[in-house]
CSV table of C-alpha atoms and ligand atoms in Angstrom, one decimal:
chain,number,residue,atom,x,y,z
A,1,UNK,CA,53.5,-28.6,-39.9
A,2,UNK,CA,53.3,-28.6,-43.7
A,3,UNK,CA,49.9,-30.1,-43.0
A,4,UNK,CA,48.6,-27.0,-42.0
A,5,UNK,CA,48.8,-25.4,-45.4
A,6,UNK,CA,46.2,-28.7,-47.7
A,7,UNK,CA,43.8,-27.2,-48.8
A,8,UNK,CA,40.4,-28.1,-47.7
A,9,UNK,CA,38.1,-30.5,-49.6
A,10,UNK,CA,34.8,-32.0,-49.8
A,11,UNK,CA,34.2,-35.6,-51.1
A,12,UNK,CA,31.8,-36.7,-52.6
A,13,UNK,CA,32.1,-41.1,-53.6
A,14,UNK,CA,29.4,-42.9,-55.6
A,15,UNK,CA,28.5,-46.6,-55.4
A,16,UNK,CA,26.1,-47.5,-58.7
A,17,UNK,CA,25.0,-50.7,-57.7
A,18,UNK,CA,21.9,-51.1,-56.2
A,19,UNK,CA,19.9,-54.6,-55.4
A,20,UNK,CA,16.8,-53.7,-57.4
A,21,UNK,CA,15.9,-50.0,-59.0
A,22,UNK,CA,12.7,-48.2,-57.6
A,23,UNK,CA,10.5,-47.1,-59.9
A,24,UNK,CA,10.9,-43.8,-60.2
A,25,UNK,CA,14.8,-43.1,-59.6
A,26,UNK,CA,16.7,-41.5,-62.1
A,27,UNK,CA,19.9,-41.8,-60.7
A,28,UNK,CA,22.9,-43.5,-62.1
A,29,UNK,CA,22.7,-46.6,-60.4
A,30,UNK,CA,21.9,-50.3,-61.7
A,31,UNK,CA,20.9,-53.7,-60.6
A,32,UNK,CA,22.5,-57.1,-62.0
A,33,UNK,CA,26.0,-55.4,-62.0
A,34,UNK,CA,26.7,-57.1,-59.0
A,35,UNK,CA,29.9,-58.8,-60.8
A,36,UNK,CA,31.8,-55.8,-61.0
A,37,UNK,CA,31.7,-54.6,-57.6
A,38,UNK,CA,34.9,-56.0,-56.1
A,39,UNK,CA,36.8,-54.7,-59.1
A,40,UNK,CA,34.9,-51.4,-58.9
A,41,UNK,CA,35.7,-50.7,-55.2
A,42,UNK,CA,39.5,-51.1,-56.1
A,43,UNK,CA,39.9,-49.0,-59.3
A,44,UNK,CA,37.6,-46.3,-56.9
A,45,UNK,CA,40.5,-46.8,-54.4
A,46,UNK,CA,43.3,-45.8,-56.9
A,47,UNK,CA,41.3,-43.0,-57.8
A,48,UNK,CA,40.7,-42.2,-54.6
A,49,UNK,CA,44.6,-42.2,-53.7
A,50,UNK,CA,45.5,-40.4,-57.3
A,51,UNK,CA,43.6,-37.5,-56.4
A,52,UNK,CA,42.9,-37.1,-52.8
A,53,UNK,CA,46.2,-37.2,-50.7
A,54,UNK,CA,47.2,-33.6,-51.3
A,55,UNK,CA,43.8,-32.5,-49.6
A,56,UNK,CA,42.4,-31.8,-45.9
A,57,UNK,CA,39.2,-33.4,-45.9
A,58,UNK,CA,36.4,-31.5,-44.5
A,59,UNK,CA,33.5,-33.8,-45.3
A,60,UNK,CA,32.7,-37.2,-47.2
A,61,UNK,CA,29.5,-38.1,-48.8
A,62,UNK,CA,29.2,-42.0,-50.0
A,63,UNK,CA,26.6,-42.0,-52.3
A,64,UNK,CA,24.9,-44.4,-55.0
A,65,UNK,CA,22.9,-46.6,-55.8
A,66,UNK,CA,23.0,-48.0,-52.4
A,67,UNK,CA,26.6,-48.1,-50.7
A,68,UNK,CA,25.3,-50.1,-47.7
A,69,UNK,CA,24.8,-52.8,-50.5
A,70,UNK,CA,28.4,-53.5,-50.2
A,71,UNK,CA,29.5,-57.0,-48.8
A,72,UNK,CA,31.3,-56.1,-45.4
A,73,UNK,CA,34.6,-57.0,-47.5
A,74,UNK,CA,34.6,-54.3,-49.9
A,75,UNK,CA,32.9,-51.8,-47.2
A,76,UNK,CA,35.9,-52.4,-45.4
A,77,UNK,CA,38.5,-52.1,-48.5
A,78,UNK,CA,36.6,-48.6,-49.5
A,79,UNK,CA,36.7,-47.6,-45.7
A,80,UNK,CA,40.0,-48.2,-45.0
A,81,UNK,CA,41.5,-46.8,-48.1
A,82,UNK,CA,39.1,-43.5,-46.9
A,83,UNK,CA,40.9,-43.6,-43.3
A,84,UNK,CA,44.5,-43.3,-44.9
A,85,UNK,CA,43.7,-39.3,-46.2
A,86,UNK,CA,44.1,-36.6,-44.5
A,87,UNK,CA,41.1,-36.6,-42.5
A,88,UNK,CA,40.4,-33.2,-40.5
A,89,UNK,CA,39.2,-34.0,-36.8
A,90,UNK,CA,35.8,-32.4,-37.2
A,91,UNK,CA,34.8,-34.5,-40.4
A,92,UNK,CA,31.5,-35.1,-41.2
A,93,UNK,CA,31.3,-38.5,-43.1
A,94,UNK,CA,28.0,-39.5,-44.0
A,95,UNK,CA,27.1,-42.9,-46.1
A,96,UNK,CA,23.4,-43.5,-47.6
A,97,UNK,CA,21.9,-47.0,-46.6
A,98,UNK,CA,19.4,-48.7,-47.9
A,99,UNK,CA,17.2,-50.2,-45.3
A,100,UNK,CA,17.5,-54.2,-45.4
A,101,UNK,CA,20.7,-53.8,-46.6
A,102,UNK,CA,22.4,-52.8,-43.0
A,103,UNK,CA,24.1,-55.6,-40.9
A,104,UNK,CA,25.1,-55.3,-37.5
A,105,UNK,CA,28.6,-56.2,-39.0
A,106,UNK,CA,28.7,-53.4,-41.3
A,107,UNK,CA,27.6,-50.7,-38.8
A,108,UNK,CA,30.7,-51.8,-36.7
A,109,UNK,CA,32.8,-51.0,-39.8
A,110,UNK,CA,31.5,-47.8,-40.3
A,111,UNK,CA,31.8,-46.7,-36.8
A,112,UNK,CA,35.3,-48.2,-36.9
A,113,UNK,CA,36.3,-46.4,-39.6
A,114,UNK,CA,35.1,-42.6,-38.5
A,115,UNK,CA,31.3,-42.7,-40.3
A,116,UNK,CA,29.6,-40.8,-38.2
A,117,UNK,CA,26.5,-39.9,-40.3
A,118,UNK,CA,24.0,-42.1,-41.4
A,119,UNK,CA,21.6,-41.4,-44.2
A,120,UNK,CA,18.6,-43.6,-44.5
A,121,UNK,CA,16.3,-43.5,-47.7
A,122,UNK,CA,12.8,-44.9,-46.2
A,123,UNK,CA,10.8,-42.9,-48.2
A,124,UNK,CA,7.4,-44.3,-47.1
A,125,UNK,CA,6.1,-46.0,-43.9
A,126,UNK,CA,3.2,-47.2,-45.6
A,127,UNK,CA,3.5,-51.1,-47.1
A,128,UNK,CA,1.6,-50.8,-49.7
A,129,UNK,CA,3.2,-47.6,-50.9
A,130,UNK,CA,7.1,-48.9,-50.8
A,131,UNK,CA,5.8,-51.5,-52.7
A,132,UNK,CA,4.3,-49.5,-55.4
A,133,UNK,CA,7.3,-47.3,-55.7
A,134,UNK,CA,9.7,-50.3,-56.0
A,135,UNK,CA,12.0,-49.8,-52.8
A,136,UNK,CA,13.0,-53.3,-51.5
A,137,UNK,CA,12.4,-53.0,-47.4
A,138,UNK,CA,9.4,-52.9,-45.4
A,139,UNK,CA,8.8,-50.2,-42.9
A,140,UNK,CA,9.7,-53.1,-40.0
A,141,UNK,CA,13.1,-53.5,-41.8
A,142,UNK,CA,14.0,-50.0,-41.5
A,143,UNK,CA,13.3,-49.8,-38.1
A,144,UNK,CA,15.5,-52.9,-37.4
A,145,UNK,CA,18.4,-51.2,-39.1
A,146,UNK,CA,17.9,-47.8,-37.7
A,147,UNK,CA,17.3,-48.8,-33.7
A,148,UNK,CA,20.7,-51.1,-34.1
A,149,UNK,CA,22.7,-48.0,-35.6
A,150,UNK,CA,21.5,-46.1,-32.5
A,151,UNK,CA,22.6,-49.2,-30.2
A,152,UNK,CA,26.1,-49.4,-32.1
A,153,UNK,CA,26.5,-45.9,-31.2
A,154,UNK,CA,25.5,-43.3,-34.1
A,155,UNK,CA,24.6,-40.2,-33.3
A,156,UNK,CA,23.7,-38.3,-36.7
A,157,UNK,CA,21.2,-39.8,-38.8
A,158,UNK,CA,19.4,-38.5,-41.8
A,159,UNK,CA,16.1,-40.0,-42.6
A,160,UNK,CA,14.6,-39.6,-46.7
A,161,UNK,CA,10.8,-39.1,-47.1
A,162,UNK,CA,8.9,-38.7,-50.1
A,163,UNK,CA,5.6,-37.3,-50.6
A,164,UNK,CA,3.5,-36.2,-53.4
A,165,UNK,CA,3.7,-40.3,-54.4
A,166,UNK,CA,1.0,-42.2,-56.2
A,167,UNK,CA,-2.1,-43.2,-54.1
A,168,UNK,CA,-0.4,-41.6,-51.5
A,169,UNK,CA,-3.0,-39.3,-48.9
A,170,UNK,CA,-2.6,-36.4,-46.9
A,171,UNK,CA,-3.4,-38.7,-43.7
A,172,UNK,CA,-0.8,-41.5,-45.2
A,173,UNK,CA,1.8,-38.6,-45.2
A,174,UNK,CA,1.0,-37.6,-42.0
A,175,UNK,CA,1.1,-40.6,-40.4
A,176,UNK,CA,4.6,-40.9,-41.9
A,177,UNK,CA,5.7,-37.9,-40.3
A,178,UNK,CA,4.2,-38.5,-37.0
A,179,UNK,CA,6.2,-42.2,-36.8
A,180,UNK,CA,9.5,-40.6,-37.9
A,181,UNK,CA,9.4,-37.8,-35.4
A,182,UNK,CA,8.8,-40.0,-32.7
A,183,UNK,CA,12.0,-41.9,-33.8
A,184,UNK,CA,13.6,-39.1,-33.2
A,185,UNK,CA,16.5,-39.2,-36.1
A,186,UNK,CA,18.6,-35.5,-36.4
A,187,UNK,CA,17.8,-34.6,-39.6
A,188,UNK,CA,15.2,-35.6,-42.0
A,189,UNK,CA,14.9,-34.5,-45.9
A,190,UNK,CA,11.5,-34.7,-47.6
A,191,UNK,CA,11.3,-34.6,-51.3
A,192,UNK,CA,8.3,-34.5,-53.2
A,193,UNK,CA,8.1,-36.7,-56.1
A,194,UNK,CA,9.1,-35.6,-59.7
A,195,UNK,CA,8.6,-37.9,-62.6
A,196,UNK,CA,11.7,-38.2,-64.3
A,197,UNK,CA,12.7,-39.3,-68.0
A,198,UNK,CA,13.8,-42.6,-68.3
A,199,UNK,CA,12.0,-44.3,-65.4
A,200,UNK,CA,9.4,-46.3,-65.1
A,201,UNK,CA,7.5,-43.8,-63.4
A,202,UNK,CA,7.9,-41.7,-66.4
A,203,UNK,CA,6.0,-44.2,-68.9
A,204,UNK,CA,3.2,-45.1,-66.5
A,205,UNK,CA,2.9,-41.4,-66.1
A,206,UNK,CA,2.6,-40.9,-70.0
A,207,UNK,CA,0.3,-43.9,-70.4
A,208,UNK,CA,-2.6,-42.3,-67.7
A,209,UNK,CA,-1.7,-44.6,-64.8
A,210,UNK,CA,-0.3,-43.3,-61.7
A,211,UNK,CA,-3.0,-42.5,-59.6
A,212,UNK,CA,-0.8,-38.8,-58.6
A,213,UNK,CA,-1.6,-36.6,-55.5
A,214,UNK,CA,-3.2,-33.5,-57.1
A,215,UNK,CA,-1.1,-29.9,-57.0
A,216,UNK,CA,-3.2,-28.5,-54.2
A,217,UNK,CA,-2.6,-31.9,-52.3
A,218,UNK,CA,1.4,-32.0,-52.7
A,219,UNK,CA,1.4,-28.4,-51.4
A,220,UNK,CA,-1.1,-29.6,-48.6
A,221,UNK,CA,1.7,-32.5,-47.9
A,222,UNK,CA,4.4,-29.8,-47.9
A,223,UNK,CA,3.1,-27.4,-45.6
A,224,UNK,CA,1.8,-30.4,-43.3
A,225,UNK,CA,5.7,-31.5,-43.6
A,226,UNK,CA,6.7,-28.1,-42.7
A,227,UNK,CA,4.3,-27.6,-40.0
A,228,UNK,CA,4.8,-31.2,-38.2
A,229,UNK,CA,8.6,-30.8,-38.6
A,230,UNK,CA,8.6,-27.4,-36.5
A,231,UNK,CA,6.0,-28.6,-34.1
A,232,UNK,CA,8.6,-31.4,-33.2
A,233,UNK,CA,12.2,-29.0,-33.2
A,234,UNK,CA,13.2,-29.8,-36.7
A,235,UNK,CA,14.5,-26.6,-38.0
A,236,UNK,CA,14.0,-25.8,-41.9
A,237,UNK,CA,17.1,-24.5,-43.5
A,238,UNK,CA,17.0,-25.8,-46.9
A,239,UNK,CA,13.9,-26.1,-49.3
A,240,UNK,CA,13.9,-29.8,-48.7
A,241,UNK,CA,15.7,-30.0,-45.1
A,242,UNK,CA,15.1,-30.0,-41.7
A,243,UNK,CA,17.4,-30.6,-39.1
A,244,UNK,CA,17.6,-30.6,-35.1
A,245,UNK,CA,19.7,-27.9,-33.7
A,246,UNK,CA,23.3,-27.6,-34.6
A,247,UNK,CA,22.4,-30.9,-37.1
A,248,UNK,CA,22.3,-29.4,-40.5
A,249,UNK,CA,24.4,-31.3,-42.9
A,250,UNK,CA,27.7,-29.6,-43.7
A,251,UNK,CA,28.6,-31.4,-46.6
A,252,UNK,CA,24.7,-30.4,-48.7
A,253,UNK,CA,26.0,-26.7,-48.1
A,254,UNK,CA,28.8,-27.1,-49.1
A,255,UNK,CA,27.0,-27.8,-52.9
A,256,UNK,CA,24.6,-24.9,-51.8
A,257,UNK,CA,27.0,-22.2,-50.9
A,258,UNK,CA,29.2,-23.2,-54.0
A,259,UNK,CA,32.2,-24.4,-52.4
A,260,UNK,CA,34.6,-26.8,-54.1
A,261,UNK,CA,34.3,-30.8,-54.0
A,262,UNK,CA,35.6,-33.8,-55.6
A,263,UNK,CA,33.8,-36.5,-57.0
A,264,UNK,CA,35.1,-40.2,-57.4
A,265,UNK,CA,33.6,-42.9,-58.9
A,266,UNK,CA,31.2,-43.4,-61.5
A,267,UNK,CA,29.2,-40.4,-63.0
A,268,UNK,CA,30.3,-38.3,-60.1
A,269,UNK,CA,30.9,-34.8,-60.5
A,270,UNK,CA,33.4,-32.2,-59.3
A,271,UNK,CA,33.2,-28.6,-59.1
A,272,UNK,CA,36.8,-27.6,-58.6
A,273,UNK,CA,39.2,-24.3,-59.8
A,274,UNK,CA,36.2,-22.8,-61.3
A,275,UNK,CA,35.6,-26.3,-63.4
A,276,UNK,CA,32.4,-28.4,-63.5
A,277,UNK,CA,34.2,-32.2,-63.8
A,278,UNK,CA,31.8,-35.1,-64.9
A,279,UNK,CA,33.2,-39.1,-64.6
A,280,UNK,CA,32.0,-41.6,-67.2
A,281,UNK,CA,29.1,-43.0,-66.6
A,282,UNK,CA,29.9,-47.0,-67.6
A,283,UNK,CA,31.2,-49.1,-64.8
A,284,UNK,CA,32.8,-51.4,-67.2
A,285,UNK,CA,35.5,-48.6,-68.9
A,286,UNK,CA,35.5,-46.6,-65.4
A,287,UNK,CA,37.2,-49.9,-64.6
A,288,UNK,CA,39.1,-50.4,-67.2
A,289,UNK,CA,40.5,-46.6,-68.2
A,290,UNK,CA,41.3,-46.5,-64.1
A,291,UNK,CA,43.4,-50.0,-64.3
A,292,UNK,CA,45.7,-48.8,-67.8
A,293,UNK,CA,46.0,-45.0,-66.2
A,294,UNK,CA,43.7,-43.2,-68.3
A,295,UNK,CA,41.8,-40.5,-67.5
A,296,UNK,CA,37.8,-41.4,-66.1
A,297,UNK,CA,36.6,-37.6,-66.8
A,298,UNK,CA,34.0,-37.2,-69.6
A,299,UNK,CA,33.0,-33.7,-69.8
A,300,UNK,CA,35.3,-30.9,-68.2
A,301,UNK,CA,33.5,-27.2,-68.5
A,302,UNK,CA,34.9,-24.3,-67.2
A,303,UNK,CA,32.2,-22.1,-65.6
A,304,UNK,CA,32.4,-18.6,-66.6
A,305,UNK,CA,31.2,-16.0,-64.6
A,306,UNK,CA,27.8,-15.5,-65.4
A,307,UNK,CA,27.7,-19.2,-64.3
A,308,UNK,CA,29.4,-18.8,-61.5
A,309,UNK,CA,27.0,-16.0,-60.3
A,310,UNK,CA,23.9,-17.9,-61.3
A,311,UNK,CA,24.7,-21.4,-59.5
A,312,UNK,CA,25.3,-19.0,-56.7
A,313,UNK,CA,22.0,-17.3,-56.8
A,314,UNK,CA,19.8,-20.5,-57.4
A,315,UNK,CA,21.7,-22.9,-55.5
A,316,UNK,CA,21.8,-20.0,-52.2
A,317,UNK,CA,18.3,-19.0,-52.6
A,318,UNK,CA,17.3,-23.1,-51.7
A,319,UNK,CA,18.6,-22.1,-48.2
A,320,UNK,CA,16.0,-20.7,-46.1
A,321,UNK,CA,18.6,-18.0,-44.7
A,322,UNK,CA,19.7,-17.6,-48.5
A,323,UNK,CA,22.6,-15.3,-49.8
A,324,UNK,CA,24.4,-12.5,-48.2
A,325,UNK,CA,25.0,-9.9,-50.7
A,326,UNK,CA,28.4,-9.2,-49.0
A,327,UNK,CA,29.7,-12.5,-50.5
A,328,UNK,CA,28.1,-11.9,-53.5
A,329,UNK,CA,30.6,-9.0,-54.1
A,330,UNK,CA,33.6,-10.4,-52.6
A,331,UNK,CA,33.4,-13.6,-55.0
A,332,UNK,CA,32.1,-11.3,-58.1
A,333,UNK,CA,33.4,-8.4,-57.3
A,334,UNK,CA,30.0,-6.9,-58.6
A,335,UNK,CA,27.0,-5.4,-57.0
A,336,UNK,CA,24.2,-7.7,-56.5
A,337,UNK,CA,22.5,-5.0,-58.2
A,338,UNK,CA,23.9,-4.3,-60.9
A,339,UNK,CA,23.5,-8.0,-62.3
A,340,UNK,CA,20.5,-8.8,-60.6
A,341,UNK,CA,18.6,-5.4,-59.3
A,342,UNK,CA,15.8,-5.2,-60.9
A,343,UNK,CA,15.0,-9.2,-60.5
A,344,UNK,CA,15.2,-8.5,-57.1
A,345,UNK,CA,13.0,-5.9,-57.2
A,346,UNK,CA,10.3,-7.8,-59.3
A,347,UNK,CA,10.3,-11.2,-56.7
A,348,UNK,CA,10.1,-9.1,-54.0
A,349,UNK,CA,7.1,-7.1,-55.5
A,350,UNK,CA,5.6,-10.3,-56.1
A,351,UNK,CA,6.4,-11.1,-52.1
A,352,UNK,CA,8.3,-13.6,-53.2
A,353,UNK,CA,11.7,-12.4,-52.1
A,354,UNK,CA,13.0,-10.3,-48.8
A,355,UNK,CA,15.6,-8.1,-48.5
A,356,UNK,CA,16.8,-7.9,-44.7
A,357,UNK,CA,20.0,-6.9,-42.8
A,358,UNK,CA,22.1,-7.9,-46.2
A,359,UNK,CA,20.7,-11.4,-47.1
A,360,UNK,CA,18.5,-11.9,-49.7
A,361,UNK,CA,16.1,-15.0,-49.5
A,362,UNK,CA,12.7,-16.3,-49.8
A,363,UNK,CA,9.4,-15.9,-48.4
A,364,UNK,CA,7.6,-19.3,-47.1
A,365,UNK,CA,5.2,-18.2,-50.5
A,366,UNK,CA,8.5,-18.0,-52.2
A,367,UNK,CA,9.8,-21.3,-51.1
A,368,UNK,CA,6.7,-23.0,-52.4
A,369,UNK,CA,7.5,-21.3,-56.1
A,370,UNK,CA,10.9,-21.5,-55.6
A,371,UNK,CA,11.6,-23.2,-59.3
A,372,UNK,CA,10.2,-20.1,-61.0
A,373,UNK,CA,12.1,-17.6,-58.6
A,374,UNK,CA,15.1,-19.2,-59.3
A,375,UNK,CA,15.2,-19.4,-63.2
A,376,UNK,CA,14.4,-15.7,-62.8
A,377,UNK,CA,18.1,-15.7,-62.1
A,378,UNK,CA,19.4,-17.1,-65.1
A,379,UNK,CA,21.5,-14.9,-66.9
B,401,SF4,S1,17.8,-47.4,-53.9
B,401,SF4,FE1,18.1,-45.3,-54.3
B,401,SF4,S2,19.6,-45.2,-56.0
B,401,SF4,FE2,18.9,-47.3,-55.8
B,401,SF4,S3,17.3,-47.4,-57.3
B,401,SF4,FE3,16.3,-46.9,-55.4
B,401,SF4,S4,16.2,-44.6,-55.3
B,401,SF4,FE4,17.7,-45.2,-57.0
């Protein structure tokens, strides 16, 4: 009975190691760390059981870096710690894999051990362009993994595409699409490319040498994405998401409609009782501050309400059924108006924004400038 009163909670569990980093990733996750992994899958455990046990977990998202990089010995010690929460019957428990890195041992794990999502970063089917962009696996490799998740039974699985990459055509892209639909995976998430600080990527960029898709070109590739998607019963409900009905992934809106989730692990982050929670980012004193009991957090902010109203606004507005102006006003207790009337008025001027039957959300012109519509709502 007492059960019945936890509260309900995302998680969200990062794994930083991957086997080599792609070119243009910006994520925290590193290669040559491998040494630390069997130490950093138990201090992630006591973290996990420090601050998860008085929670009803709705959904789990592992995370990296690449967790399917994990030997089927420390899968299993993360996995079974996982099993021992509270888990609620409908979870949704999703781990990324890396193609190449999947083994018919570790799906069994998984499947043992309530995973029922898969999410697969292929990014390419073209050789030559997985190559260029530093992932690890060959198109063949991917398939491998993915047609023995479906034999070992999973039913949910998320493919990753990029477009918008170097030396990457309109035709390559659409060839891409054409060989994932026929695969016919639930959900698939295409990303365009964005050349992020830090990554390599980021100085070829700056020295003249990535041969880039032009802007008319990535918006070609996007509407080819949106179109070919449709065409095959892939619904759109995020900028960036498509899904087959009833397939959308619970725990992405759960960041996108502002709910509350934990982060564990390395440069995680948590958005919980109104605070934005960030975890160190070095593996080494994550380790060490979680074996002597001290705290792993590195920046705690508490979000004010103009925050609060703002991360709602942009992170709604990605959703292609956006916000309900209800909720805006139960969780404000404002008028959309009155903070953001005549912003409203403006995007939708610009036919950039509807109004309709209480929701507020973007036209398919709106999605495509969707950055500038959204820092329109900065306070
Ligand atoms: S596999 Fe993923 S996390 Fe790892 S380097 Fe590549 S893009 Fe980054």
């Amino acid at each position: 009975m007492k059960e019945l009163f936890l509260k309900e909670m995302s998680l969200y569990i990062h794994i930083p190691f991957c086997k080599q980093k792609c070119l243009y990733c910006d994520f925290p996750s590193y290669s040559g760390k491998e040494k630390f992994i069997s130490k950093y899958i138990d201090a992630l455990n006591e973290e996990i059981k420090s601050k998860v046990n008085h929670y009803k977990i709705k959904s789990i998202f592992i995370g990296g870096g690449t967790p399917s990089y994990l030997n089927e010995k420390e899968l299993k010690k993360l996995l079974k710690c996982i099993n021992t929460l509270n888990l609620e019957k409908d979870l949704e428990f999703t781990i990324e894999c890396n193609p190449g890195s999947l083994t018919e041992e570790k799906l069994e794990i998984m499947k043992k051990y309530n995973v029922n999502r898969l999410s697969m970063g292929l990014q390419s089917t073209k050789q030559s362009i997985l190559k260029e962009i530093g992932r690890i696996h060959t198109f063949e490799e991917f398939e491998n993994n993915y047609l023995l998740a479906r034999k070992i039974g999973f039913k949910n699985i998320n493919i990753d595409l990029m477009f918008g990459l170097p030396n990457q055509s309109l035709e390559d892209w659409k060839n891409a699409l054409n060989k994932i639909v026929e695969l016919n995976p639930e959900h698939i998430s295409a990303y365009s490319l964005i050349i992020e600080e830090g990554t390599c990527f980021y100085n070829l960029y700056n020295q003249n040498k990535l041969n880039l898709p032009s802007e008319d070109e990535e918006r070609e590739m996007y509407l080819l994405a949106r179109k070919i998607l449709k065409e095959n019963g892939y619904y759109q409900y995020e900028i960036s998401n498509f899904s087959k009905e009833g397939k959308e992934c619970y725990h992405n809106k759960v960041y996108w409609t502002l709910k509350e989730y934990l982060g564990l692990g390395v440069s995680s982050s948590s958005y919980i009782n109104g605070k934005r929670i960030k975890n160190i980012d070095n593996i080494e004193n994550y380790i060490e501050n979680i074996d002597n009991n001290k705290s792993v957090n590195e920046e705690i902010y508490i979000n004010n309400i103009n925050d609060n109203m703002e991360e709602f606004m942009f992170m709604g507005l990605r959703m292609i059924k956006g916000i309900e102006e209800e909720e805006f006003k139960a969780r404000f207790k404002k008028d959309i108006d009155e903070v953001y009337g005549l912003i409203i008025v403006k995007n939708i001027k610009r036919e950039l924004l509807v109004r309709n039957e209480g929701r507020i959300y973007l036209t398919p012109h709106g999605i495509e400038l969707s950055n500038s519509v959204m820092s329109d709502f900065i306070i």
